[in-house]
């Protein structure tokens, strides 16, 4: 019994805690770095936490056109995102629930969330929502195959679909030597940008009808529902950064839970995530958003990169 | 008594369907009675079908019996092994739901068409479905296959006074008979070598055949069964015929009849020929992949609900055949356990597609009955008027989009796993082929999700777009019960697929003559582990528990920590104008970005006509008309040339037609002599 608590429940709770309470920090850091590039002082790192607290306490205004899909969606989105996040390893090689499913399930859990997100976009009957859903599903339908292919590409090398095994078998030196890893890293990075609605695919800071995608779908949300959605977005961003950081840079991940080891591993993990977050912030500050119909080109590139990685790997070049 | 019923369940099945067919016809004057008889006979028969299937599966003893022979060559032989029992189960599950549903749905036709004829055809059609999968010899198989084609043809043109239905029926009739011709040839070629019409004697006949004949039989079977299943480019009848039939029949046609072709294909390839040739599998998987992606792409641009669903059948047949084709490739290379996983995936998807596609067609029927339109652009807001239909349709939509924890995901997951496992085989080109298939399958299921966000969102959400939709009413209990049953199964097979997978494990090991995959399912930990090397495993039950658990916990915690929710209803943000249904996104608009991205496949033509107040300056527009249509590539590059050739050839043939009987007699005489000389 003690063994189960130490090996599963305790790390599970720790991971849940990290996912829930560190994710807004990442959003805050990205905003702060962007503010620096824009020569502003910007709000401090903790502003996303204050936003969440404020939104949770506010009254909810619901469109009179909406059906039960609108109030149900934030919970489904929140649940699928957390479920997916619990399936991937963060600071320990073995994810607390990692044994329950493989990477494919993680991808499709996220897809379940975005399915309902897109439905909710159509629910209020506003043209913005429909536009957002349409664009969101278009991009999702291209980024999903790119993601499956890139994860498959990494899995090809270690012959596994389980992320914990991927991580325990990968090493940093391999990443720099093996073209398979380089290509699939780039592919997954592009997918991450598309899936988390970042520049150059989408702009999380815009409410301009011609450019917004994710924001268009949730335009009519407020109060605690909006808080759930924004929290989910932050967790999803963290999830993708974790995938990138842990699969391709598996440094400082521990296999057994010890007090000192855990603290060190968590700190290293958060630092890794923050480095990736700063890369996103730099990209967002230096690039302009793509025109909607340029986005598929970007995703085709991701797709082709993974395929190229697989071909090179199989051909043993 | 019970033992008697179980032992003779198959006989009862046939008797009930025949009785239902003829009494529905006899009592045609009394519409209600006729309809109740037809539906309840079919429902009871399908219960017996379920009993037959389960007793074969549980006891493991095949059912085989013949009727006494009266005419030479005309044996009536029945043979139900595990594979056939599995398909009987599929037919029974969908039929029982559809028959309950039909009790109310058929009222739609009261006073417009003959209810007795519908009841008659409906029962005969179901009978033919059961008979095809239980047929035990070539001759009887071809006869009941024809019965299936003809009865479904009459159901397609049931609303005979509509010109589009006649056209659809004609196309269906031609395509189904071209398919039947190929199937007859394939089976008769096998007869030539086996000397026996019995399926039991055809098992593993493949090893005795010359390889050229084997290839020919494979190609004929693939074309024949493929045209019935709806593979691209032989699918053209499908989006025409399925919408034309009454919705409950569409549900059977799409959910079940297409699967009968899959049954025939698996029977011929795996039982008779033995999947031992590599290029067969490669051909099947390539065509299947093309069918999957083109099916979903054409579905995306449809806004006729039933046509959309019909194109999704093409897609899902593609997914099923990706599994089957993968199994053929692995089996020919000697990777039997990989082949088994692929085949299990394909067969499981066959069941799941029957369930969710049956459900979706029933849902479409409920909408059509209530609003009298199939055009999604005229619908909207139905979730408030038809809450149950909306919920059931949503479950079907999530299932077909392959999202966990529903059944579509469980089977697609298995297909994916078998494709992932292709890294074990050798051959660079083959591995790359598999990588591409993986990518296209992923693209297909993601596009399917996009398509069903459109189908559900535009039809059920937001404001009604027409008067029809405003006055929609929820359907009565039979319709709700029929749909509810299938919706429940979508969840059951998605969350707890273990028993079905164990059954399929037995079937696959029998077909591939290799031992059962150990540890495919684990009943104590509820895991599915297709490969012993631990490539991947997942637990559908725990994933479902996880999703639901987090929803409940976060809801409860939210209520405890923050307190009761304060809600206020207010208008949707519409920039201060007045929100009206015309402002909403339409189905066409929704899929426009995807249409633009894949414009090389769609090849849309657009026509924009603009009228100005002053044609000279062109500053102020008076009116603008926008038209768009897609090019059907297979129509343009395959069917049109064939049709042109036939017309050209027929025109030339005029020269030998003199209209003189003597000349024709001479032709017949010459042909006869020639035949006697060449084929003694």
Short mmCIF file of C-alpha atoms in Angstrom, two decimals, chain A residues 43 81 86 103 138 144 182 192-193 207 216:
data_model
loop_
_atom_site.label_atom_id
_atom_site.label_comp_id
_atom_site.label_asym_id
_atom_site.label_seq_id
_atom_site.Cartn_x
_atom_site.Cartn_y
_atom_site.Cartn_z
CA UNK A 43 1.95 43.28 -15.86
CA UNK A 81 -7.00 18.76 -21.02
CA UNK A 86 -1.86 13.54 -16.40
CA UNK A 103 0.24 8.98 -27.14
CA UNK A 138 -9.64 23.50 -40.38
CA UNK A 144 -3.59 16.51 -35.82
CA UNK A 182 15.61 16.92 -35.37
CA UNK A 192 2.47 23.14 -30.87
CA UNK A 193 2.20 26.66 -32.25
CA UNK A 207 -10.08 40.47 -30.85
CA UNK A 216 -13.66 34.07 -31.74
#
